[in-house]
mmCIF file of C-alpha atoms in Angstrom:
data_model
loop_
_atom_site.group_PDB
_atom_site.id
_atom_site.type_symbol
_atom_site.label_atom_id
_atom_site.label_comp_id
_atom_site.label_asym_id
_atom_site.label_seq_id
_atom_site.Cartn_x
_atom_site.Cartn_y
_atom_site.Cartn_z
ATOM 1 C CA MET A 1 12.710 -72.438 -3.826
ATOM 2 C CA THR A 2 16.458 -72.787 -5.546
ATOM 3 C CA GLU A 3 19.214 -73.113 -3.262
ATOM 4 C CA ILE A 4 20.236 -69.329 -2.992
ATOM 5 C CA ALA A 5 16.446 -68.373 -1.628
ATOM 6 C CA ASP A 6 17.171 -70.584 1.011
ATOM 7 C CA ALA A 7 20.220 -69.412 2.182
ATOM 8 C CA LEU A 8 19.143 -66.004 2.310
ATOM 9 C CA SER A 9 15.564 -66.851 3.857
ATOM 10 C CA PHE A 10 17.682 -68.465 6.774
ATOM 11 C CA PHE A 11 19.524 -65.215 6.487
ATOM 12 C CA ILE A 12 16.378 -62.844 7.135
ATOM 13 C CA GLU A 13 15.184 -65.624 10.139
ATOM 14 C CA ALA A 14 18.254 -65.624 11.487
ATOM 15 C CA ASP A 15 18.113 -61.921 12.315
ATOM 16 C CA ARG A 16 15.599 -62.457 15.006
ATOM 17 C CA LEU A 17 17.998 -63.773 17.662
ATOM 18 C CA LYS A 18 18.778 -59.657 18.047
ATOM 19 C CA ALA A 19 15.703 -60.048 19.503
ATOM 20 C CA VAL A 20 16.476 -62.578 22.042
ATOM 21 C CA GLU A 21 17.512 -60.883 25.377
ATOM 22 C CA ARG A 22 19.478 -62.380 27.654
ATOM 23 C CA ARG A 23 20.084 -61.951 31.485
ATOM 24 C CA ASN A 24 23.295 -60.422 31.549
ATOM 25 C CA ARG A 25 23.656 -56.865 30.700
ATOM 26 C CA LEU A 26 26.170 -54.522 28.813
ATOM 27 C CA ALA A 27 30.016 -54.016 30.576
ATOM 28 C CA ASP A 28 28.316 -49.838 30.980
ATOM 29 C CA GLY A 29 24.743 -51.477 33.155
ATOM 30 C CA SER A 30 22.804 -49.533 30.521
ATOM 31 C CA ARG A 31 20.451 -52.921 28.840
ATOM 32 C CA ARG A 32 20.661 -55.929 28.626
ATOM 33 C CA GLU A 33 22.381 -57.649 25.839
ATOM 34 C CA ASN A 34 20.705 -60.103 22.830
ATOM 35 C CA THR A 35 21.994 -63.641 21.572
ATOM 36 C CA ALA A 36 23.154 -62.036 18.442
ATOM 37 C CA GLU A 37 25.552 -59.267 19.907
ATOM 38 C CA HIS A 38 26.738 -61.895 22.855
ATOM 39 C CA SER A 39 27.565 -64.422 19.673
ATOM 40 C CA TRP A 40 29.561 -61.780 17.536
ATOM 41 C CA HIS A 41 31.094 -60.364 20.826
ATOM 42 C CA LEU A 42 31.699 -64.505 21.607
ATOM 43 C CA GLY A 43 33.237 -64.600 18.120
ATOM 44 C CA ILE A 44 35.577 -61.842 19.279
ATOM 45 C CA ALA A 45 36.981 -63.421 22.789
ATOM 46 C CA ALA A 46 37.820 -67.126 20.020
ATOM 47 C CA MET A 47 40.428 -64.046 17.530
ATOM 48 C CA VAL A 48 41.419 -62.650 20.842
ATOM 49 C CA LEU A 49 41.845 -65.430 23.244
ATOM 50 C CA ALA A 50 43.038 -69.015 20.986
ATOM 51 C CA PRO A 51 46.816 -68.352 21.467
ATOM 52 C CA PHE A 52 45.931 -68.317 25.626
ATOM 53 C CA ALA A 53 43.792 -71.952 24.855
ATOM 54 C CA THR A 54 45.231 -74.577 26.611
ATOM 55 C CA GLU A 55 44.826 -77.313 24.051
ATOM 56 C CA PRO A 56 45.839 -76.031 20.204
ATOM 57 C CA VAL A 57 42.223 -75.001 18.718
ATOM 58 C CA HIS A 58 41.254 -75.069 14.981
ATOM 59 C CA LEU A 59 40.817 -70.673 14.894
ATOM 60 C CA GLU A 60 37.537 -71.540 11.469
ATOM 61 C CA THR A 61 35.640 -74.196 13.863
ATOM 62 C CA ALA A 62 35.776 -72.031 16.687
ATOM 63 C CA VAL A 63 34.832 -68.609 15.923
ATOM 64 C CA CYS A 64 32.059 -70.414 13.128
ATOM 65 C CA MET A 65 30.803 -72.669 16.071
ATOM 66 C CA ALA A 66 30.927 -69.662 18.033
ATOM 67 C CA LEU A 67 28.914 -67.453 15.518
ATOM 68 C CA VAL A 68 26.096 -70.531 15.391
ATOM 69 C CA HIS A 69 26.190 -72.117 19.096
ATOM 70 C CA ASP A 70 23.217 -69.964 20.637
ATOM 71 C CA ILE A 71 21.094 -69.869 16.638
ATOM 72 C CA VAL A 72 18.763 -72.161 18.391
ATOM 73 C CA GLU A 73 17.533 -69.239 20.863
ATOM 74 C CA ILE A 74 15.310 -67.961 18.104
ATOM 75 C CA ASP A 75 12.397 -70.624 18.683
ATOM 76 C CA ALA A 76 13.693 -72.325 22.642
ATOM 77 C CA GLY A 77 14.467 -68.706 24.031
ATOM 78 C CA ASP A 78 17.764 -68.109 26.102
ATOM 79 C CA THR A 79 17.887 -70.133 29.176
ATOM 80 C CA PHE A 80 19.926 -68.735 32.407
ATOM 81 C CA ALA A 81 22.901 -69.906 33.237
ATOM 82 C CA TYR A 82 22.066 -70.899 36.674
ATOM 83 C CA ASP A 83 19.070 -72.294 35.579
ATOM 84 C CA ASP A 84 20.473 -76.071 36.362
ATOM 85 C CA ALA A 85 17.504 -77.792 37.677
ATOM 86 C CA PRO A 86 17.407 -81.342 35.399
ATOM 87 C CA ALA A 87 14.020 -80.510 34.427
ATOM 88 C CA SER A 88 14.256 -77.169 33.014
ATOM 89 C CA VAL A 89 17.666 -79.077 31.296
ATOM 90 C CA ALA A 90 16.062 -81.597 29.843
ATOM 91 C CA ALA A 91 13.242 -79.507 28.782
ATOM 92 C CA LYS A 92 15.904 -76.770 27.311
ATOM 93 C CA ARG A 93 17.348 -79.811 25.057
ATOM 94 C CA ALA A 94 13.848 -80.977 24.087
ATOM 95 C CA ARG A 95 13.238 -76.980 22.659
ATOM 96 C CA GLU A 96 16.603 -76.928 21.522
ATOM 97 C CA GLU A 97 16.637 -79.997 19.065
ATOM 98 C CA SER A 98 13.200 -79.014 17.471
ATOM 99 C CA ALA A 99 14.381 -75.332 17.345
ATOM 100 C CA ALA A 100 17.579 -77.339 15.448
ATOM 101 C CA ASP A 101 15.612 -79.433 13.174
ATOM 102 C CA ARG A 102 13.471 -75.994 11.587
ATOM 103 C CA LEU A 103 17.111 -73.899 11.710
ATOM 104 C CA PHE A 104 18.860 -75.629 9.842
ATOM 105 C CA GLY A 105 16.337 -77.175 7.928
ATOM 106 C CA LEU A 106 16.314 -74.025 6.239
ATOM 107 C CA LEU A 107 19.035 -74.070 4.519
ATOM 108 C CA PRO A 108 20.620 -75.548 1.236
ATOM 109 C CA THR A 109 21.266 -79.316 2.741
ATOM 110 C CA LYS A 110 25.164 -79.516 2.790
ATOM 111 C CA THR A 111 25.532 -76.010 4.730
ATOM 112 C CA GLY A 112 22.905 -76.964 6.987
ATOM 113 C CA GLY A 113 24.491 -80.144 7.565
ATOM 114 C CA TRP A 114 28.098 -78.468 8.850
ATOM 115 C CA MET A 115 25.890 -75.908 10.771
ATOM 116 C CA ARG A 116 24.003 -78.408 12.352
ATOM 117 C CA ARG A 117 27.393 -80.190 13.166
ATOM 118 C CA LEU A 118 29.262 -77.466 14.430
ATOM 119 C CA TRP A 119 26.454 -77.001 17.333
ATOM 120 C CA GLU A 120 26.111 -80.780 17.838
ATOM 121 C CA GLU A 121 29.957 -80.149 18.358
ATOM 122 C CA TYR A 122 29.405 -77.488 20.722
ATOM 123 C CA GLU A 123 27.031 -79.549 22.774
ATOM 124 C CA ALA A 124 28.773 -82.111 22.980
ATOM 125 C CA GLY A 125 31.769 -80.589 24.508
ATOM 126 C CA GLU A 126 34.487 -83.538 23.909
ATOM 127 C CA THR A 127 36.751 -81.863 21.389
ATOM 128 C CA PRO A 128 39.013 -79.044 21.977
ATOM 129 C CA GLU A 129 37.459 -76.100 20.112
ATOM 130 C CA ALA A 130 33.931 -77.514 22.011
ATOM 131 C CA ARG A 131 35.813 -76.683 25.093
ATOM 132 C CA PHE A 132 36.972 -73.395 24.182
ATOM 133 C CA VAL A 133 33.826 -72.147 22.628
ATOM 134 C CA MET A 134 31.663 -73.133 26.140
ATOM 135 C CA ALA A 135 34.812 -71.233 28.675
ATOM 136 C CA ILE A 136 33.959 -68.260 26.853
ATOM 137 C CA ASP A 137 30.688 -68.692 26.325
ATOM 138 C CA ARG A 138 31.345 -68.614 30.460
ATOM 139 C CA LEU A 139 33.588 -65.722 30.806
ATOM 140 C CA ALA A 140 31.409 -63.175 28.312
ATOM 141 C CA PRO A 141 28.857 -62.197 30.645
ATOM 142 C CA MET A 142 30.701 -63.003 33.892
ATOM 143 C CA LEU A 143 33.087 -60.529 32.964
ATOM 144 C CA LEU A 144 30.900 -57.954 31.357
ATOM 145 C CA ASN A 145 28.645 -58.603 34.421
ATOM 146 C CA LEU A 146 31.558 -57.753 36.598
ATOM 147 C CA ALA A 147 32.615 -54.746 34.583
ATOM 148 C CA GLU A 148 28.896 -53.114 35.634
ATOM 149 C CA GLY A 149 28.531 -53.821 39.255
ATOM 150 C CA CYS A 150 27.238 -57.407 39.006
ATOM 151 C CA THR A 151 23.834 -56.023 38.596
ATOM 152 C CA THR A 152 22.587 -60.248 37.215
ATOM 153 C CA TRP A 153 23.984 -62.107 39.746
ATOM 154 C CA ARG A 154 22.271 -59.681 42.886
ATOM 155 C CA GLU A 155 19.293 -59.825 41.351
ATOM 156 C CA HIS A 156 18.675 -63.816 41.214
ATOM 157 C CA GLY A 157 20.764 -63.955 44.510
ATOM 158 C CA ILE A 158 24.023 -65.894 42.792
ATOM 159 C CA THR A 159 26.672 -65.418 45.324
ATOM 160 C CA ALA A 160 30.576 -65.347 44.585
ATOM 161 C CA ASP A 161 30.025 -68.918 45.983
ATOM 162 C CA ARG A 162 28.158 -70.060 43.332
ATOM 163 C CA ALA A 163 29.759 -67.794 40.472
ATOM 164 C CA GLU A 164 32.762 -69.686 40.853
ATOM 165 C CA ALA A 165 31.154 -72.904 40.855
ATOM 166 C CA ARG A 166 29.354 -72.936 37.857
ATOM 167 C CA ASN A 167 31.882 -71.350 35.909
ATOM 168 C CA ARG A 168 35.129 -72.049 36.746
ATOM 169 C CA PRO A 169 34.518 -75.798 35.747
ATOM 170 C CA HIS A 170 34.555 -74.538 32.526
ATOM 171 C CA ILE A 171 36.535 -71.911 31.882
ATOM 172 C CA GLU A 172 39.941 -73.091 34.177
ATOM 173 C CA GLY A 173 40.394 -75.939 32.397
ATOM 174 C CA PRO A 174 40.598 -74.375 28.823
ATOM 175 C CA LEU A 175 42.044 -71.287 29.743
ATOM 176 C CA PRO A 176 43.677 -70.953 32.995
ATOM 177 C CA GLU A 177 45.258 -67.194 32.932
ATOM 178 C CA ALA A 178 41.926 -65.980 31.813
ATOM 179 C CA TRP A 179 39.824 -67.514 34.726
ATOM 180 C CA ALA A 180 42.514 -66.262 36.698
ATOM 181 C CA HIS A 181 42.217 -62.988 36.079
ATOM 182 C CA ALA A 182 38.585 -63.820 36.142
ATOM 183 C CA ALA A 183 38.682 -65.073 39.535
ATOM 184 C CA ALA A 184 40.830 -61.942 40.939
ATOM 185 C CA LEU A 185 37.979 -59.438 39.598
ATOM 186 C CA LEU A 186 35.404 -62.476 41.221
ATOM 187 C CA ALA A 187 36.913 -62.172 44.693
ATOM 188 C CA GLN A 188 36.415 -58.118 45.066
ATOM 189 C CA TYR A 189 32.221 -59.001 44.239
ATOM 190 C CA GLN A 190 33.356 -61.587 47.437
ATOM 191 C CA ALA A 191 34.632 -58.577 49.339
ATOM 192 C CA THR A 192 31.723 -55.837 48.741
ATOM 193 C CA MET B 1 50.476 -54.947 31.352
ATOM 194 C CA THR B 2 50.832 -58.669 30.853
ATOM 195 C CA GLU B 3 49.332 -60.261 27.322
ATOM 196 C CA ILE B 4 46.072 -61.919 28.936
ATOM 197 C CA ALA B 5 45.297 -58.471 30.619
ATOM 198 C CA ASP B 6 45.230 -57.422 27.104
ATOM 199 C CA ALA B 7 43.021 -59.124 25.914
ATOM 200 C CA LEU B 8 40.739 -58.942 27.820
ATOM 201 C CA SER B 9 40.735 -55.017 28.507
ATOM 202 C CA PHE B 10 40.570 -55.516 24.417
ATOM 203 C CA PHE B 11 37.413 -57.594 24.588
ATOM 204 C CA ILE B 12 35.732 -55.369 27.568
ATOM 205 C CA GLU B 13 35.993 -51.905 25.078
ATOM 206 C CA ALA B 14 34.356 -54.100 22.379
ATOM 207 C CA ASP B 15 31.588 -54.302 23.927
ATOM 208 C CA ARG B 16 31.248 -50.193 23.122
ATOM 209 C CA LEU B 17 30.333 -51.711 19.724
ATOM 210 C CA LYS B 18 26.544 -52.960 20.777
ATOM 211 C CA ALA B 19 25.829 -49.249 21.674
ATOM 212 C CA VAL B 20 26.754 -47.789 17.758
ATOM 213 C CA GLU B 21 23.248 -47.622 16.276
ATOM 214 C CA ARG B 22 23.173 -48.112 12.191
ATOM 215 C CA ARG B 23 20.902 -46.730 10.218
ATOM 216 C CA ASN B 24 18.642 -49.671 8.516
ATOM 217 C CA ARG B 25 16.516 -51.653 10.963
ATOM 218 C CA LEU B 26 15.873 -55.103 11.698
ATOM 219 C CA ALA B 27 13.872 -57.332 9.219
ATOM 220 C CA ASP B 28 10.590 -57.022 11.618
ATOM 221 C CA GLY B 29 10.738 -53.121 11.421
ATOM 222 C CA SER B 30 11.126 -53.355 15.871
ATOM 223 C CA ARG B 31 14.288 -50.589 15.436
ATOM 224 C CA ARG B 32 17.253 -49.750 14.105
ATOM 225 C CA GLU B 33 20.358 -51.751 14.270
ATOM 226 C CA ASN B 34 23.302 -52.272 15.664
ATOM 227 C CA THR B 35 27.010 -52.542 14.686
ATOM 228 C CA ALA B 36 27.608 -55.485 17.205
ATOM 229 C CA GLU B 37 24.544 -57.687 15.890
ATOM 230 C CA HIS B 38 25.276 -56.242 12.235
ATOM 231 C CA SER B 39 28.489 -57.738 12.232
ATOM 232 C CA TRP B 40 27.253 -61.183 13.479
ATOM 233 C CA HIS B 41 24.794 -61.401 11.110
ATOM 234 C CA LEU B 42 27.730 -60.495 8.831
ATOM 235 C CA GLY B 43 30.018 -63.934 10.423
ATOM 236 C CA ILE B 44 26.451 -65.431 9.204
ATOM 237 C CA ALA B 45 26.053 -64.530 6.032
ATOM 238 C CA ALA B 46 29.712 -65.214 5.109
ATOM 239 C CA MET B 47 28.636 -68.877 6.436
ATOM 240 C CA VAL B 48 26.073 -69.264 4.358
ATOM 241 C CA LEU B 49 27.056 -68.070 1.293
ATOM 242 C CA ALA B 50 30.600 -68.717 1.107
ATOM 243 C CA PRO B 51 28.844 -71.471 -1.267
ATOM 244 C CA PHE B 52 27.843 -69.169 -3.390
ATOM 245 C CA ALA B 53 30.871 -67.143 -4.480
ATOM 246 C CA THR B 54 32.376 -66.138 -7.916
ATOM 247 C CA GLU B 55 35.827 -66.619 -6.839
ATOM 248 C CA PRO B 56 36.569 -68.856 -3.670
ATOM 249 C CA VAL B 57 36.578 -67.462 -0.649
ATOM 250 C CA HIS B 58 38.835 -68.965 2.394
ATOM 251 C CA LEU B 59 36.333 -69.317 5.292
ATOM 252 C CA GLU B 60 38.278 -68.373 8.275
ATOM 253 C CA THR B 61 39.635 -64.523 7.002
ATOM 254 C CA ALA B 62 36.684 -64.108 5.649
ATOM 255 C CA VAL B 63 34.505 -64.745 8.905
ATOM 256 C CA CYS B 64 37.211 -63.099 11.194
ATOM 257 C CA MET B 65 37.058 -60.194 8.859
ATOM 258 C CA ALA B 66 33.385 -60.588 9.031
ATOM 259 C CA LEU B 67 33.572 -59.722 12.705
ATOM 260 C CA VAL B 68 36.215 -57.150 12.681
ATOM 261 C CA HIS B 69 35.326 -54.721 9.527
ATOM 262 C CA ASP B 70 33.159 -52.297 11.537
ATOM 263 C CA ILE B 71 35.229 -52.929 14.635
ATOM 264 C CA VAL B 72 36.363 -48.661 14.011
ATOM 265 C CA GLU B 73 32.890 -48.320 14.395
ATOM 266 C CA ILE B 74 33.248 -47.730 18.444
ATOM 267 C CA ASP B 75 35.550 -44.262 18.175
ATOM 268 C CA ALA B 76 33.869 -43.539 14.433
ATOM 269 C CA GLY B 77 31.061 -43.819 14.821
ATOM 270 C CA ASP B 78 28.972 -45.913 11.775
ATOM 271 C CA THR B 79 27.987 -43.712 8.554
ATOM 272 C CA PHE B 80 25.315 -43.955 6.115
ATOM 273 C CA ALA B 81 26.327 -45.519 2.966
ATOM 274 C CA TYR B 82 24.688 -43.558 1.153
ATOM 275 C CA ASP B 83 26.677 -40.553 2.163
ATOM 276 C CA ASP B 84 29.491 -40.665 -0.606
ATOM 277 C CA ALA B 85 30.301 -37.154 -0.866
ATOM 278 C CA PRO B 86 34.324 -37.042 -0.756
ATOM 279 C CA ALA B 87 34.302 -34.500 2.226
ATOM 280 C CA SER B 88 32.231 -37.029 4.155
ATOM 281 C CA VAL B 89 34.685 -40.223 2.447
ATOM 282 C CA ALA B 90 38.293 -38.419 3.850
ATOM 283 C CA ALA B 91 37.166 -38.036 7.083
ATOM 284 C CA LYS B 92 35.606 -40.798 7.875
ATOM 285 C CA ARG B 93 39.333 -42.475 6.933
ATOM 286 C CA ALA B 94 41.151 -40.676 9.098
ATOM 287 C CA ARG B 95 38.295 -41.044 12.065
ATOM 288 C CA GLU B 96 38.865 -44.308 11.706
ATOM 289 C CA GLU B 97 42.991 -45.217 11.191
ATOM 290 C CA SER B 98 42.719 -43.419 14.236
ATOM 291 C CA ALA B 99 40.451 -45.475 15.561
ATOM 292 C CA ALA B 100 41.865 -48.470 14.336
ATOM 293 C CA ASP B 101 45.092 -47.101 16.099
ATOM 294 C CA ARG B 102 43.702 -46.826 19.489
ATOM 295 C CA LEU B 103 41.754 -50.340 19.185
ATOM 296 C CA PHE B 104 44.116 -52.749 18.172
ATOM 297 C CA GLY B 105 46.245 -51.591 19.969
ATOM 298 C CA LEU B 106 45.665 -52.253 22.810
ATOM 299 C CA LEU B 107 46.255 -56.407 21.838
ATOM 300 C CA PRO B 108 49.074 -58.515 22.798
ATOM 301 C CA THR B 109 51.116 -57.107 19.353
ATOM 302 C CA LYS B 110 50.895 -60.059 17.430
ATOM 303 C CA THR B 111 47.172 -60.372 17.758
ATOM 304 C CA GLY B 112 46.868 -56.588 17.407
ATOM 305 C CA GLY B 113 49.008 -56.807 14.444
ATOM 306 C CA TRP B 114 46.342 -59.910 12.706
ATOM 307 C CA MET B 115 42.845 -57.805 13.022
ATOM 308 C CA ARG B 116 44.402 -55.125 11.769
ATOM 309 C CA ARG B 117 45.856 -56.538 8.525
ATOM 310 C CA LEU B 118 42.349 -57.928 8.279
ATOM 311 C CA TRP B 119 40.500 -54.922 8.761
ATOM 312 C CA GLU B 120 42.945 -53.308 6.401
ATOM 313 C CA GLU B 121 42.645 -55.797 3.774
ATOM 314 C CA TYR B 122 38.913 -55.486 3.843
ATOM 315 C CA GLU B 123 39.494 -51.579 4.006
ATOM 316 C CA ALA B 124 41.586 -51.934 0.822
ATOM 317 C CA GLY B 125 39.259 -54.593 -1.087
ATOM 318 C CA GLU B 126 41.254 -56.424 -3.004
ATOM 319 C CA THR B 127 41.482 -59.813 -2.221
ATOM 320 C CA PRO B 128 38.585 -62.476 -2.885
ATOM 321 C CA GLU B 129 37.629 -61.968 1.103
ATOM 322 C CA ALA B 130 37.261 -58.748 1.348
ATOM 323 C CA ARG B 131 35.326 -58.410 -1.846
ATOM 324 C CA PHE B 132 33.175 -61.189 -0.407
ATOM 325 C CA VAL B 133 32.498 -59.652 2.470
ATOM 326 C CA MET B 134 32.245 -56.031 1.494
ATOM 327 C CA ALA B 135 29.125 -58.032 -1.446
ATOM 328 C CA ILE B 136 27.408 -58.829 2.024
ATOM 329 C CA ASP B 137 27.703 -55.882 4.201
ATOM 330 C CA ARG B 138 26.144 -53.774 0.910
ATOM 331 C CA LEU B 139 23.619 -56.903 0.399
ATOM 332 C CA ALA B 140 22.351 -57.227 4.316
ATOM 333 C CA PRO B 141 21.093 -53.961 5.124
ATOM 334 C CA MET B 142 19.754 -53.792 1.418
ATOM 335 C CA LEU B 143 16.884 -57.431 2.374
ATOM 336 C CA LEU B 144 17.112 -56.318 6.287
ATOM 337 C CA ASN B 145 15.453 -52.478 4.702
ATOM 338 C CA LEU B 146 13.402 -54.757 1.914
ATOM 339 C CA ALA B 147 12.262 -57.332 4.473
ATOM 340 C CA GLU B 148 10.759 -54.639 6.793
ATOM 341 C CA GLY B 149 9.281 -52.032 3.946
ATOM 342 C CA CYS B 150 12.245 -50.293 3.227
ATOM 343 C CA THR B 151 11.506 -47.631 5.517
ATOM 344 C CA THR B 152 15.407 -46.513 5.878
ATOM 345 C CA TRP B 153 15.225 -45.812 1.817
ATOM 346 C CA ARG B 154 12.240 -43.578 2.023
ATOM 347 C CA GLU B 155 13.463 -41.752 5.264
ATOM 348 C CA HIS B 156 16.404 -40.480 3.655
ATOM 349 C CA GLY B 157 14.490 -40.337 -0.229
ATOM 350 C CA ILE B 158 17.049 -43.452 -1.631
ATOM 351 C CA THR B 159 15.134 -44.378 -5.132
ATOM 352 C CA ALA B 160 15.867 -47.881 -6.100
ATOM 353 C CA ASP B 161 17.998 -46.681 -8.750
ATOM 354 C CA ARG B 162 19.981 -45.246 -6.367
ATOM 355 C CA ALA B 163 20.281 -48.353 -3.985
ATOM 356 C CA GLU B 164 20.921 -50.107 -7.684
ATOM 357 C CA ALA B 165 23.861 -47.549 -8.015
ATOM 358 C CA ARG B 166 24.938 -48.181 -4.501
ATOM 359 C CA ASN B 167 24.604 -51.655 -4.198
ATOM 360 C CA ARG B 168 24.702 -53.772 -7.327
ATOM 361 C CA PRO B 169 28.387 -53.146 -8.090
ATOM 362 C CA HIS B 170 29.269 -54.430 -4.758
ATOM 363 C CA ILE B 171 27.515 -57.674 -4.485
ATOM 364 C CA GLU B 172 26.871 -58.606 -8.252
ATOM 365 C CA GLY B 173 30.247 -59.806 -9.069
ATOM 366 C CA PRO B 174 31.743 -61.148 -5.862
ATOM 367 C CA LEU B 175 27.220 -62.968 -5.318
ATOM 368 C CA PRO B 176 25.726 -62.768 -8.988
ATOM 369 C CA GLU B 177 22.625 -65.270 -7.356
ATOM 370 C CA ALA B 178 22.273 -63.279 -4.327
ATOM 371 C CA TRP B 179 22.501 -60.119 -6.330
ATOM 372 C CA ALA B 180 19.905 -61.424 -8.369
ATOM 373 C CA HIS B 181 17.661 -62.570 -5.377
ATOM 374 C CA ALA B 182 18.112 -58.611 -4.248
ATOM 375 C CA ALA B 183 17.144 -56.851 -7.081
ATOM 376 C CA ALA B 184 13.616 -59.327 -7.535
ATOM 377 C CA LEU B 185 12.622 -57.481 -4.686
ATOM 378 C CA LEU B 186 14.453 -54.166 -5.454
ATOM 379 C CA ALA B 187 11.845 -54.258 -8.278
ATOM 380 C CA GLN B 188 8.863 -54.594 -6.233
ATOM 381 C CA TYR B 189 10.149 -51.230 -4.650
ATOM 382 C CA GLN B 190 10.669 -49.586 -7.171
ATOM 383 C CA ALA B 191 6.513 -50.706 -8.575
ATOM 384 C CA THR B 192 4.805 -49.488 -5.051
#
């Protein structure tokens, strides 16, 4: 195939991310979110929250990373953020590596390599952009869940303490003001 | 409100773009696309198609523009690309200006101004990035529609000639190889 055919075949394959259902619901509670629209929402979050980041972030890197950070879910599926058993984490990692091989392998070499490196940078979590995108990736479902009355947490028996333990370490450092805002909302969940 | 509260209130408001339904379907034909996931897909398209652009594009600008280009649809709704009656176009413009005032007005001044300028740059279509994003905004639903058997075109009586007339002027200049690919698929629709 030509390079343009490869790029467009990746574009069509990427469409399947719209069918991957996440656990959390939209802010109005009407339905569960899919991973494609979640990834868009993270791109928007990166744009509006970059001015609040503790470490300066390169916006192009952060936004592009947000758009690709979950694309491996096309093959690997979504894993609930609170499913942190070691066997689950290891199995997820293996599924996602295979998915990355296949999906980024569809693209022209240069673009595929760049996108894979962005995904790996995100997974490694060792750059300001990766820490920032990971923070908004935790913050976004937390805020949506709090907006719609915490259905997902109630369904899965997630207490406010557990939500804090799972999210605070990722959010507070990169985005302290955003964490303070989310924590104030979380305190209301605890109280009811 | 504080600036972080403003930024996060915009983030929650933006969630409503996931409920705006477009005319075209996903590539597998299973359901109509919503504008949030469409905007994600354009961000991905910008990333993979930038190497094929006739005019060099600044990727950060193009990707961020793709993410915000339809956000006014939260208030203004989606307008079918083939609804080009002058009264419809004028009414759409007025609805979208009001939507931009309200939505970008939710944000801290600096971020809101930047996002509004990105949206206005897209609408004006006078920069390489705006022409590029407009090209992928036409290309994306065309490719999805062709992938799923052209249901939307059949429903609305859109002939191959009309699809070409509506899309070619926007796509061929900025992305000639992508247009050639789409045109070859379009020729098959014409033949059946």
